[in-house]
Amino acid sequence: MAELRCAGLLKSYGGRSVLRGVDLTVAEGTLTAILGASGSGKTTLLRIVIGLVQADGGTVAVDGTVVANSERIDVPTDKRSIGYLAQEGALFPHLSVGENVGFGLSRSERRTGSRISQALDLVGLDDSFSRRRPQELSGGEQRRVGLARALAPRPRLVLLDEPFSGLDAALRLDTREAVMRALAREGTTAVLVTHDQAEALSMGTEVAVLRDGLLVQRAAPAEVYRQPVDVCVAGFVGEAIVLAGDVSFGRVTCALGEIDVRDDAGDGPVEVMIRPEQIQLAQAGEELWANGASIRARVLDHTYYGPDTVIRSALESDPSTIVKARTFSEGIPAAGELVALRVCGPVVAYPRPARPTAQRATGASSGRA
């Protein structure tokens, strides 16, 4: 196990900044999930940590030892004791599974084969897989073999680069659980990069949100989901209803009524962030709950996901305001039906950005204040 510490990492390609002063600490024995959209700099960050790319600025330290800085790559990639699992597993097609897993081991360890067997067992595969070729494996089995190869040399740190991409939903979940069990059994420090929100929230001890080369939030998964640092993060880590509102004495008034605010947002105009699962529905004739009033809305449509259903409705008082509610009940109202909505608070509020002011001379507008 080892702590990973990145400080002030900078990287540009062709004048475009990819990483802009990234600071990241991953405690030993934990997994940090780096969540970001395509092009946010996730893979570049991993490639700097492992030593495939040199940073323009900043340092990388593993277990207190600086392995790279902006002046040079201090420690070669093969000497950093870092395991790497690429997006497609990247197995050598001309080698057997056993030969793939043993690729980074010493000659004596390859000869005895005991560590190869241990590594396969870690990921839930038995010794019979050793003689197979990569092309004889399913997608999930290939990812497991890739992880076994990464863990076999007992690295201090493992980097996982979108390791479940391309797998179907059931296989993705099964492979993800196998990876988590293997990392836990070895006590390995790990970094996962992904654009899949559910993957990041379910696997990470911490989730770090990377946006345009900046880490904009790093916290426990529940905090990132329930208290995102801004509206953009809120919409990226899950579905979000964002409404204009005004806060006064810890309560916000918006199109969905008067609701408690999670944290002190200060009095004044705000943007209110509400998760669809916070919206409760009732038949229009049953809208008076014991502990609060409700807002009427007309159902537009619904989407069934199996475990839950998302219902879209337009507020009766303002049909241009569309609200999504996520429900687990079987009684789904039909399109056109009148329902009552109520928010189960508290909600998150952000200071409302100032609107641009038009410039008389040119007609251009200023940026947000």
mmCIF file of C-alpha atoms in Angstrom:
data_model
loop_
_atom_site.group_PDB
_atom_site.id
_atom_site.type_symbol
_atom_site.label_atom_id
_atom_site.label_comp_id
_atom_site.label_asym_id
_atom_site.label_seq_id
_atom_site.Cartn_x
_atom_site.Cartn_y
_atom_site.Cartn_z
ATOM 1 C CA MET A 1 0.000 0.000 0.000
ATOM 2 C CA ALA A 2 1.127 3.559 -0.654
ATOM 3 C CA GLU A 3 -0.227 7.080 -0.589
ATOM 4 C CA LEU A 4 -0.403 8.921 -3.904
ATOM 5 C CA ARG A 5 0.124 12.665 -3.832
ATOM 6 C CA CYS A 6 -0.094 14.881 -6.919
ATOM 7 C CA ALA A 7 0.661 18.576 -6.475
ATOM 8 C CA GLY A 8 0.079 21.357 -8.992
ATOM 9 C CA LEU A 9 0.055 19.150 -12.084
ATOM 10 C CA LEU A 10 0.039 21.099 -15.350
ATOM 11 C CA LYS A 11 -0.150 19.759 -18.885
ATOM 12 C CA SER A 12 -0.861 21.380 -22.233
ATOM 13 C CA TYR A 13 -1.001 20.044 -25.772
ATOM 14 C CA GLY A 14 -0.614 22.479 -28.656
ATOM 15 C CA GLY A 15 -1.404 25.470 -26.482
ATOM 16 C CA ARG A 16 -4.537 23.844 -24.987
ATOM 17 C CA SER A 17 -4.459 23.328 -21.224
ATOM 18 C CA VAL A 18 -5.448 19.770 -20.322
ATOM 19 C CA LEU A 19 -4.518 19.850 -16.626
ATOM 20 C CA ARG A 20 -4.519 23.143 -14.762
ATOM 21 C CA GLY A 21 -2.895 22.767 -11.372
ATOM 22 C CA VAL A 22 -4.355 19.450 -10.208
ATOM 23 C CA ASP A 23 -3.835 18.608 -6.523
ATOM 24 C CA LEU A 24 -4.851 15.068 -5.572
ATOM 25 C CA THR A 25 -4.122 12.916 -2.543
ATOM 26 C CA VAL A 26 -5.193 9.271 -2.384
ATOM 27 C CA ALA A 27 -4.783 7.721 1.055
ATOM 28 C CA GLU A 28 -3.166 4.298 1.229
ATOM 29 C CA GLY A 29 -5.532 1.372 0.904
ATOM 30 C CA THR A 30 -8.357 3.509 -0.545
ATOM 31 C CA LEU A 31 -9.846 3.962 -4.008
ATOM 32 C CA THR A 32 -10.423 7.424 -5.431
ATOM 33 C CA ALA A 33 -12.734 7.603 -8.446
ATOM 34 C CA ILE A 34 -11.921 10.473 -10.796
ATOM 35 C CA LEU A 35 -15.138 11.392 -12.564
ATOM 36 C CA GLY A 36 -15.117 13.573 -15.647
ATOM 37 C CA ALA A 37 -16.477 13.977 -19.137
ATOM 38 C CA SER A 38 -14.484 13.038 -22.221
ATOM 39 C CA GLY A 39 -11.625 15.491 -22.688
ATOM 40 C CA SER A 40 -11.563 16.600 -19.055
ATOM 41 C CA GLY A 41 -7.989 15.330 -18.565
ATOM 42 C CA LYS A 42 -8.633 12.031 -16.746
ATOM 43 C CA THR A 43 -6.421 9.769 -18.849
ATOM 44 C CA THR A 44 -3.673 12.400 -19.105
ATOM 45 C CA LEU A 45 -3.560 12.496 -15.300
ATOM 46 C CA LEU A 46 -3.130 8.714 -15.132
ATOM 47 C CA ARG A 47 -0.457 8.734 -17.828
ATOM 48 C CA ILE A 48 1.530 11.323 -15.876
ATOM 49 C CA VAL A 49 1.254 9.274 -12.675
ATOM 50 C CA ILE A 50 2.465 6.085 -14.351
ATOM 51 C CA GLY A 51 5.207 7.888 -16.276
ATOM 52 C CA LEU A 52 4.043 7.685 -19.878
ATOM 53 C CA VAL A 53 3.681 11.470 -20.118
ATOM 54 C CA GLN A 54 5.819 14.205 -18.587
ATOM 55 C CA ALA A 55 4.001 17.022 -16.783
ATOM 56 C CA ASP A 56 4.685 20.649 -17.650
ATOM 57 C CA GLY A 57 4.583 21.494 -13.949
ATOM 58 C CA GLY A 58 3.971 19.949 -10.552
ATOM 59 C CA THR A 59 5.083 16.723 -8.865
ATOM 60 C CA VAL A 60 3.925 13.138 -8.348
ATOM 61 C CA ALA A 61 4.913 11.312 -5.166
ATOM 62 C CA VAL A 62 4.183 7.682 -4.268
ATOM 63 C CA ASP A 63 4.590 6.741 -0.615
ATOM 64 C CA GLY A 64 6.486 9.971 0.010
ATOM 65 C CA THR A 65 8.977 9.484 -2.831
ATOM 66 C CA VAL A 66 8.835 11.907 -5.748
ATOM 67 C CA VAL A 67 8.637 9.834 -8.918
ATOM 68 C CA ALA A 68 8.113 12.684 -11.385
ATOM 69 C CA ASN A 69 8.365 16.442 -11.607
ATOM 70 C CA SER A 70 8.239 19.070 -14.328
ATOM 71 C CA GLU A 71 11.978 18.960 -14.990
ATOM 72 C CA ARG A 72 12.243 15.281 -15.806
ATOM 73 C CA ILE A 73 10.722 11.868 -15.195
ATOM 74 C CA ASP A 74 12.720 10.880 -12.121
ATOM 75 C CA VAL A 75 11.709 7.217 -11.854
ATOM 76 C CA PRO A 76 11.151 5.090 -14.985
ATOM 77 C CA THR A 77 7.691 3.639 -15.468
ATOM 78 C CA ASP A 78 8.780 0.055 -14.764
ATOM 79 C CA LYS A 79 10.397 1.088 -11.464
ATOM 80 C CA ARG A 80 7.414 2.904 -9.939
ATOM 81 C CA SER A 81 5.598 -0.217 -8.645
ATOM 82 C CA ILE A 82 2.367 0.947 -10.247
ATOM 83 C CA GLY A 83 -0.096 -1.473 -11.820
ATOM 84 C CA TYR A 84 -2.171 -0.325 -14.789
ATOM 85 C CA LEU A 85 -5.438 -1.677 -16.188
ATOM 86 C CA ALA A 86 -6.282 -0.093 -19.532
ATOM 87 C CA GLN A 87 -9.732 0.351 -21.059
ATOM 88 C CA GLU A 88 -9.663 -2.841 -23.128
ATOM 89 C CA GLY A 89 -7.535 -4.967 -20.819
ATOM 90 C CA ALA A 90 -4.695 -4.785 -23.395
ATOM 91 C CA LEU A 91 -3.721 -8.468 -23.117
ATOM 92 C CA PHE A 92 -0.974 -9.854 -25.336
ATOM 93 C CA PRO A 93 -2.842 -12.018 -27.871
ATOM 94 C CA HIS A 94 0.160 -14.318 -28.566
ATOM 95 C CA LEU A 95 0.548 -15.243 -24.875
ATOM 96 C CA SER A 96 -1.599 -17.515 -22.746
ATOM 97 C CA VAL A 97 -3.516 -16.145 -19.776
ATOM 98 C CA GLY A 98 -0.858 -17.468 -17.401
ATOM 99 C CA GLU A 99 1.905 -15.863 -19.453
ATOM 100 C CA ASN A 100 0.007 -12.587 -19.509
ATOM 101 C CA VAL A 101 -0.483 -12.583 -15.735
ATOM 102 C CA GLY A 102 3.156 -13.509 -15.130
ATOM 103 C CA PHE A 103 4.548 -10.944 -17.550
ATOM 104 C CA GLY A 104 5.732 -8.538 -14.834
ATOM 105 C CA LEU A 105 7.012 -11.197 -12.437
ATOM 106 C CA SER A 106 10.560 -12.371 -11.871
ATOM 107 C CA ARG A 107 11.787 -15.440 -13.733
ATOM 108 C CA SER A 108 11.618 -17.598 -10.607
ATOM 109 C CA GLU A 109 8.026 -16.513 -9.858
ATOM 110 C CA ARG A 110 7.007 -17.270 -13.425
ATOM 111 C CA ARG A 111 8.643 -20.694 -13.156
ATOM 112 C CA THR A 112 6.866 -21.748 -9.964
ATOM 113 C CA GLY A 113 3.557 -20.267 -11.072
ATOM 114 C CA SER A 114 2.283 -19.831 -7.511
ATOM 115 C CA ARG A 115 1.885 -16.056 -7.757
ATOM 116 C CA ILE A 116 0.106 -16.455 -11.101
ATOM 117 C CA SER A 117 -2.397 -18.803 -9.430
ATOM 118 C CA GLN A 118 -2.810 -16.398 -6.511
ATOM 119 C CA ALA A 119 -3.444 -13.453 -8.835
ATOM 120 C CA LEU A 120 -6.042 -15.397 -10.830
ATOM 121 C CA ASP A 121 -7.732 -16.472 -7.614
ATOM 122 C CA LEU A 122 -7.851 -12.833 -6.497
ATOM 123 C CA VAL A 123 -10.063 -11.978 -9.463
ATOM 124 C CA GLY A 124 -12.235 -15.089 -9.191
ATOM 125 C CA LEU A 125 -10.620 -17.259 -11.895
ATOM 126 C CA ASP A 126 -9.219 -20.754 -11.348
ATOM 127 C CA ASP A 127 -6.004 -22.304 -12.676
ATOM 128 C CA SER A 128 -7.754 -23.782 -15.713
ATOM 129 C CA PHE A 129 -7.744 -20.288 -17.241
ATOM 130 C CA SER A 130 -3.929 -20.219 -17.305
ATOM 131 C CA ARG A 131 -3.743 -22.295 -20.483
ATOM 132 C CA ARG A 132 -6.340 -20.311 -22.422
ATOM 133 C CA ARG A 133 -5.658 -17.585 -24.968
ATOM 134 C CA PRO A 134 -7.164 -14.084 -24.561
ATOM 135 C CA GLN A 135 -9.368 -14.597 -27.622
ATOM 136 C CA GLU A 136 -11.012 -17.562 -25.861
ATOM 137 C CA LEU A 137 -12.245 -15.332 -23.014
ATOM 138 C CA SER A 138 -15.351 -13.225 -22.618
ATOM 139 C CA GLY A 139 -15.017 -9.473 -22.244
ATOM 140 C CA GLY A 140 -15.445 -9.650 -18.476
ATOM 141 C CA GLU A 141 -12.890 -12.457 -18.172
ATOM 142 C CA GLN A 142 -10.383 -10.419 -20.169
ATOM 143 C CA ARG A 143 -10.785 -7.484 -17.775
ATOM 144 C CA ARG A 144 -10.266 -9.799 -14.804
ATOM 145 C CA VAL A 145 -7.100 -11.220 -16.355
ATOM 146 C CA GLY A 146 -5.913 -7.662 -16.997
ATOM 147 C CA LEU A 147 -6.431 -6.851 -13.318
ATOM 148 C CA ALA A 148 -4.674 -10.085 -12.275
ATOM 149 C CA ARG A 149 -1.691 -9.056 -14.394
ATOM 150 C CA ALA A 150 -1.705 -5.587 -12.791
ATOM 151 C CA LEU A 151 -1.869 -7.052 -9.246
ATOM 152 C CA ALA A 152 0.558 -9.956 -9.731
ATOM 153 C CA PRO A 153 3.777 -7.962 -9.038
ATOM 154 C CA ARG A 154 2.189 -6.627 -5.797
ATOM 155 C CA PRO A 155 2.240 -2.964 -6.867
ATOM 156 C CA ARG A 156 1.891 -0.201 -4.306
ATOM 157 C CA LEU A 157 -0.672 1.545 -6.500
ATOM 158 C CA VAL A 158 -3.086 0.430 -9.239
ATOM 159 C CA LEU A 159 -4.507 2.735 -11.910
ATOM 160 C CA LEU A 160 -7.786 1.755 -13.579
ATOM 161 C CA ASP A 161 -8.542 3.558 -16.838
ATOM 162 C CA GLU A 162 -12.231 3.090 -17.754
ATOM 163 C CA PRO A 163 -11.790 -0.654 -17.095
ATOM 164 C CA PHE A 164 -15.439 -1.633 -17.622
ATOM 165 C CA SER A 165 -16.192 0.225 -20.852
ATOM 166 C CA GLY A 166 -17.887 -1.815 -23.542
ATOM 167 C CA LEU A 167 -19.305 -4.445 -21.167
ATOM 168 C CA ASP A 168 -23.037 -5.060 -20.953
ATOM 169 C CA ALA A 169 -24.830 -3.967 -17.783
ATOM 170 C CA ALA A 170 -24.871 -7.317 -15.954
ATOM 171 C CA LEU A 171 -21.284 -8.211 -16.878
ATOM 172 C CA ARG A 172 -20.162 -4.702 -15.969
ATOM 173 C CA LEU A 173 -21.608 -5.042 -12.467
ATOM 174 C CA ASP A 174 -20.188 -8.526 -11.972
ATOM 175 C CA THR A 175 -16.713 -7.470 -13.136
ATOM 176 C CA ARG A 176 -16.839 -4.328 -11.008
ATOM 177 C CA GLU A 177 -17.600 -6.369 -7.901
ATOM 178 C CA ALA A 178 -14.745 -8.777 -8.703
ATOM 179 C CA VAL A 179 -12.338 -5.840 -9.033
ATOM 180 C CA MET A 180 -13.465 -4.354 -5.720
ATOM 181 C CA ARG A 181 -13.021 -7.692 -3.922
ATOM 182 C CA ALA A 182 -9.538 -8.179 -5.384
ATOM 183 C CA LEU A 183 -8.371 -4.688 -4.437
ATOM 184 C CA ALA A 184 -9.771 -5.078 -0.922
ATOM 185 C CA ARG A 185 -8.072 -8.454 -0.409
ATOM 186 C CA GLU A 186 -4.708 -7.018 -1.456
ATOM 187 C CA GLY A 187 -5.265 -3.736 0.391
ATOM 188 C CA THR A 188 -4.071 -1.924 -2.731
ATOM 189 C CA THR A 189 -4.325 1.831 -3.186
ATOM 190 C CA ALA A 190 -6.188 2.541 -6.413
ATOM 191 C CA VAL A 191 -7.279 5.319 -8.742
ATOM 192 C CA LEU A 192 -10.209 4.750 -11.085
ATOM 193 C CA VAL A 193 -11.002 7.159 -13.915
ATOM 194 C CA THR A 194 -14.473 6.994 -15.391
ATOM 195 C CA HIS A 195 -17.227 9.078 -16.952
ATOM 196 C CA ASP A 196 -19.863 6.744 -15.442
ATOM 197 C CA GLN A 197 -21.481 8.436 -12.436
ATOM 198 C CA ALA A 198 -22.905 5.254 -10.897
ATOM 199 C CA GLU A 199 -19.529 3.565 -11.221
ATOM 200 C CA ALA A 200 -17.713 6.409 -9.484
ATOM 201 C CA LEU A 201 -20.258 6.770 -6.684
ATOM 202 C CA SER A 202 -20.457 3.025 -5.970
ATOM 203 C CA MET A 203 -16.727 2.246 -6.091
ATOM 204 C CA GLY A 204 -14.907 5.273 -4.730
ATOM 205 C CA THR A 205 -13.935 5.857 -1.119
ATOM 206 C CA GLU A 206 -13.752 9.392 -2.460
ATOM 207 C CA VAL A 207 -14.954 10.901 -5.730
ATOM 208 C CA ALA A 208 -12.934 13.639 -7.418
ATOM 209 C CA VAL A 209 -14.761 15.560 -10.143
ATOM 210 C CA LEU A 210 -12.445 16.738 -12.934
ATOM 211 C CA ARG A 211 -13.766 19.474 -15.217
ATOM 212 C CA ASP A 212 -11.747 21.217 -17.925
ATOM 213 C CA GLY A 213 -8.491 20.182 -16.279
ATOM 214 C CA LEU A 214 -9.467 21.313 -12.782
ATOM 215 C CA LEU A 215 -10.522 19.223 -9.781
ATOM 216 C CA VAL A 216 -13.643 21.129 -8.799
ATOM 217 C CA GLN A 217 -14.778 18.858 -5.955
ATOM 218 C CA ARG A 218 -13.331 15.966 -3.985
ATOM 219 C CA ALA A 219 -15.388 14.349 -1.249
ATOM 220 C CA ALA A 220 -17.144 11.179 -0.134
ATOM 221 C CA PRO A 221 -19.605 9.868 -2.761
ATOM 222 C CA ALA A 222 -22.684 10.807 -0.722
ATOM 223 C CA GLU A 223 -21.461 14.374 -0.293
ATOM 224 C CA VAL A 224 -20.684 14.803 -3.991
ATOM 225 C CA TYR A 225 -24.198 13.606 -4.851
ATOM 226 C CA ARG A 226 -26.149 15.376 -2.118
ATOM 227 C CA GLN A 227 -24.095 18.550 -1.857
ATOM 228 C CA PRO A 228 -22.408 19.171 -5.222
ATOM 229 C CA VAL A 229 -20.191 22.225 -5.246
ATOM 230 C CA ASP A 230 -22.106 23.907 -8.086
ATOM 231 C CA VAL A 231 -24.962 23.428 -10.525
ATOM 232 C CA CYS A 232 -22.685 21.963 -13.216
ATOM 233 C CA VAL A 233 -21.436 19.224 -10.885
ATOM 234 C CA ALA A 234 -25.012 18.603 -9.729
ATOM 235 C CA GLY A 235 -26.118 17.929 -13.299
ATOM 236 C CA PHE A 236 -23.082 15.788 -14.071
ATOM 237 C CA VAL A 237 -23.273 13.359 -11.145
ATOM 238 C CA GLY A 238 -27.007 12.751 -11.507
ATOM 239 C CA GLU A 239 -30.296 14.167 -12.723
ATOM 240 C CA ALA A 240 -31.000 17.572 -11.215
ATOM 241 C CA ILE A 241 -33.977 19.941 -11.189
ATOM 242 C CA VAL A 242 -32.684 23.519 -11.088
ATOM 243 C CA LEU A 243 -35.118 26.349 -10.332
ATOM 244 C CA ALA A 244 -34.803 30.030 -9.516
ATOM 245 C CA GLY A 245 -35.655 30.896 -5.928
ATOM 246 C CA ASP A 246 -35.189 33.288 -3.038
ATOM 247 C CA VAL A 247 -33.802 32.348 0.372
ATOM 248 C CA SER A 248 -34.964 33.929 3.591
ATOM 249 C CA PHE A 249 -34.206 32.655 7.100
ATOM 250 C CA GLY A 250 -33.061 29.206 5.956
ATOM 251 C CA ARG A 251 -35.986 28.490 3.637
ATOM 252 C CA VAL A 252 -36.202 28.951 -0.112
ATOM 253 C CA THR A 253 -39.300 29.947 -2.054
ATOM 254 C CA CYS A 254 -39.452 28.631 -5.621
ATOM 255 C CA ALA A 255 -41.907 27.196 -8.145
ATOM 256 C CA LEU A 256 -42.259 24.079 -5.980
ATOM 257 C CA GLY A 257 -43.181 25.979 -2.844
ATOM 258 C CA GLU A 258 -41.281 26.842 0.307
ATOM 259 C CA ILE A 259 -38.534 24.333 1.148
ATOM 260 C CA ASP A 260 -35.820 23.959 3.765
ATOM 261 C CA VAL A 261 -32.282 24.680 2.557
ATOM 262 C CA ARG A 262 -29.581 22.129 3.394
ATOM 263 C CA ASP A 263 -26.846 24.651 4.261
ATOM 264 C CA ASP A 264 -26.769 28.348 4.978
ATOM 265 C CA ALA A 265 -26.831 29.870 1.504
ATOM 266 C CA GLY A 266 -27.437 33.388 2.779
ATOM 267 C CA ASP A 267 -30.561 35.392 2.025
ATOM 268 C CA GLY A 268 -31.306 36.498 -1.522
ATOM 269 C CA PRO A 269 -31.750 35.131 -5.041
ATOM 270 C CA VAL A 270 -30.480 31.577 -5.595
ATOM 271 C CA GLU A 271 -30.595 28.577 -7.892
ATOM 272 C CA VAL A 272 -32.247 25.623 -6.175
ATOM 273 C CA MET A 273 -31.031 22.075 -6.908
ATOM 274 C CA ILE A 274 -33.508 19.256 -6.277
ATOM 275 C CA ARG A 275 -33.005 15.558 -7.062
ATOM 276 C CA PRO A 276 -35.937 13.782 -8.808
ATOM 277 C CA GLU A 277 -36.174 11.248 -5.975
ATOM 278 C CA GLN A 278 -36.970 14.127 -3.604
ATOM 279 C CA ILE A 279 -40.250 14.767 -5.459
ATOM 280 C CA GLN A 280 -43.274 12.943 -4.039
ATOM 281 C CA LEU A 281 -46.424 12.511 -6.109
ATOM 282 C CA ALA A 282 -50.039 12.041 -5.114
ATOM 283 C CA GLN A 283 -53.357 12.035 -6.928
ATOM 284 C CA ALA A 284 -54.693 15.567 -7.299
ATOM 285 C CA GLY A 285 -57.466 14.912 -4.813
ATOM 286 C CA GLU A 286 -55.000 13.706 -2.174
ATOM 287 C CA GLU A 287 -52.573 16.601 -2.250
ATOM 288 C CA LEU A 288 -52.964 17.744 1.336
ATOM 289 C CA TRP A 289 -50.329 15.852 3.303
ATOM 290 C CA ALA A 290 -50.325 16.184 7.036
ATOM 291 C CA ASN A 291 -47.071 18.132 7.139
ATOM 292 C CA GLY A 292 -47.271 20.482 4.196
ATOM 293 C CA ALA A 293 -49.009 21.757 1.071
ATOM 294 C CA SER A 294 -48.301 20.687 -2.486
ATOM 295 C CA ILE A 295 -48.021 21.997 -6.023
ATOM 296 C CA ARG A 296 -50.292 20.808 -8.825
ATOM 297 C CA ALA A 297 -48.858 19.563 -12.121
ATOM 298 C CA ARG A 298 -49.990 17.849 -15.324
ATOM 299 C CA VAL A 299 -48.235 14.581 -16.272
ATOM 300 C CA LEU A 300 -46.502 14.718 -19.661
ATOM 301 C CA ASP A 301 -44.995 11.220 -19.890
ATOM 302 C CA HIS A 302 -43.030 8.645 -17.973
ATOM 303 C CA THR A 303 -40.005 6.401 -18.571
ATOM 304 C CA TYR A 304 -39.824 2.976 -16.977
ATOM 305 C CA TYR A 305 -36.371 1.787 -15.799
ATOM 306 C CA GLY A 306 -37.306 -1.392 -13.930
ATOM 307 C CA PRO A 307 -36.406 -0.532 -10.340
ATOM 308 C CA ASP A 308 -37.977 2.916 -10.706
ATOM 309 C CA THR A 309 -39.916 5.176 -13.063
ATOM 310 C CA VAL A 310 -39.203 8.794 -13.999
ATOM 311 C CA ILE A 311 -42.329 10.919 -14.459
ATOM 312 C CA ARG A 312 -42.194 14.257 -16.277
ATOM 313 C CA SER A 313 -44.855 16.806 -15.467
ATOM 314 C CA ALA A 314 -45.546 20.492 -16.167
ATOM 315 C CA LEU A 315 -46.543 22.790 -13.325
ATOM 316 C CA GLU A 316 -50.156 23.937 -13.546
ATOM 317 C CA SER A 317 -49.154 27.452 -12.474
ATOM 318 C CA ASP A 318 -46.354 27.623 -15.106
ATOM 319 C CA PRO A 319 -46.514 24.952 -17.843
ATOM 320 C CA SER A 320 -43.060 25.975 -19.098
ATOM 321 C CA THR A 321 -41.542 24.594 -15.880
ATOM 322 C CA ILE A 322 -40.957 20.846 -16.319
ATOM 323 C CA VAL A 323 -40.263 18.704 -13.260
ATOM 324 C CA LYS A 324 -38.987 15.121 -13.148
ATOM 325 C CA ALA A 325 -39.985 12.840 -10.275
ATOM 326 C CA ARG A 326 -38.443 9.447 -9.622
ATOM 327 C CA THR A 327 -40.848 6.984 -8.028
ATOM 328 C CA PHE A 328 -40.674 3.348 -6.927
ATOM 329 C CA SER A 329 -44.425 2.781 -6.711
ATOM 330 C CA GLU A 330 -46.393 0.688 -9.199
ATOM 331 C CA GLY A 331 -49.276 3.151 -9.563
ATOM 332 C CA ILE A 332 -47.976 5.399 -12.332
ATOM 333 C CA PRO A 333 -50.264 8.292 -13.372
ATOM 334 C CA ALA A 334 -51.144 8.475 -17.055
ATOM 335 C CA ALA A 335 -50.158 11.289 -19.397
ATOM 336 C CA GLY A 336 -52.531 14.218 -19.003
ATOM 337 C CA GLU A 337 -53.460 13.290 -15.440
ATOM 338 C CA LEU A 338 -53.386 15.996 -12.772
ATOM 339 C CA VAL A 339 -51.101 15.208 -9.831
ATOM 340 C CA ALA A 340 -49.791 16.940 -6.735
ATOM 341 C CA LEU A 341 -46.064 17.384 -6.122
ATOM 342 C CA ARG A 342 -44.237 17.920 -2.877
ATOM 343 C CA VAL A 343 -40.516 18.249 -2.201
ATOM 344 C CA CYS A 344 -38.952 16.197 0.570
ATOM 345 C CA GLY A 345 -36.209 18.572 1.646
ATOM 346 C CA PRO A 346 -33.820 19.893 2.461
ATOM 347 C CA VAL A 347 -32.479 21.105 -0.878
ATOM 348 C CA VAL A 348 -29.223 22.716 -2.011
ATOM 349 C CA ALA A 349 -29.129 26.379 -3.021
ATOM 350 C CA TYR A 350 -26.417 28.281 -4.884
ATOM 351 C CA PRO A 351 -26.084 32.057 -5.269
ATOM 352 C CA ARG A 352 -27.811 33.012 -8.502
ATOM 353 C CA PRO A 353 -25.296 34.297 -11.096
ATOM 354 C CA ALA A 354 -25.800 37.853 -12.328
ATOM 355 C CA ARG A 355 -27.182 38.223 -15.817
ATOM 356 C CA PRO A 356 -24.880 39.717 -18.504
ATOM 357 C CA THR A 357 -25.299 43.450 -19.107
ATOM 358 C CA ALA A 358 -25.552 44.619 -22.718
ATOM 359 C CA GLN A 359 -22.885 47.044 -23.954
ATOM 360 C CA ARG A 360 -24.364 50.060 -25.784
ATOM 361 C CA ALA A 361 -21.455 50.688 -28.153
ATOM 362 C CA THR A 362 -20.881 47.222 -29.579
ATOM 363 C CA GLY A 363 -23.884 45.195 -28.513
ATOM 364 C CA ALA A 364 -21.546 42.689 -26.831
ATOM 365 C CA SER A 365 -22.353 41.399 -23.378
ATOM 366 C CA SER A 366 -20.122 41.088 -20.355
ATOM 367 C CA GLY A 367 -19.402 37.746 -18.717
ATOM 368 C CA ARG A 368 -21.020 36.512 -15.563
ATOM 369 C CA ALA A 369 -20.160 38.434 -12.429
#
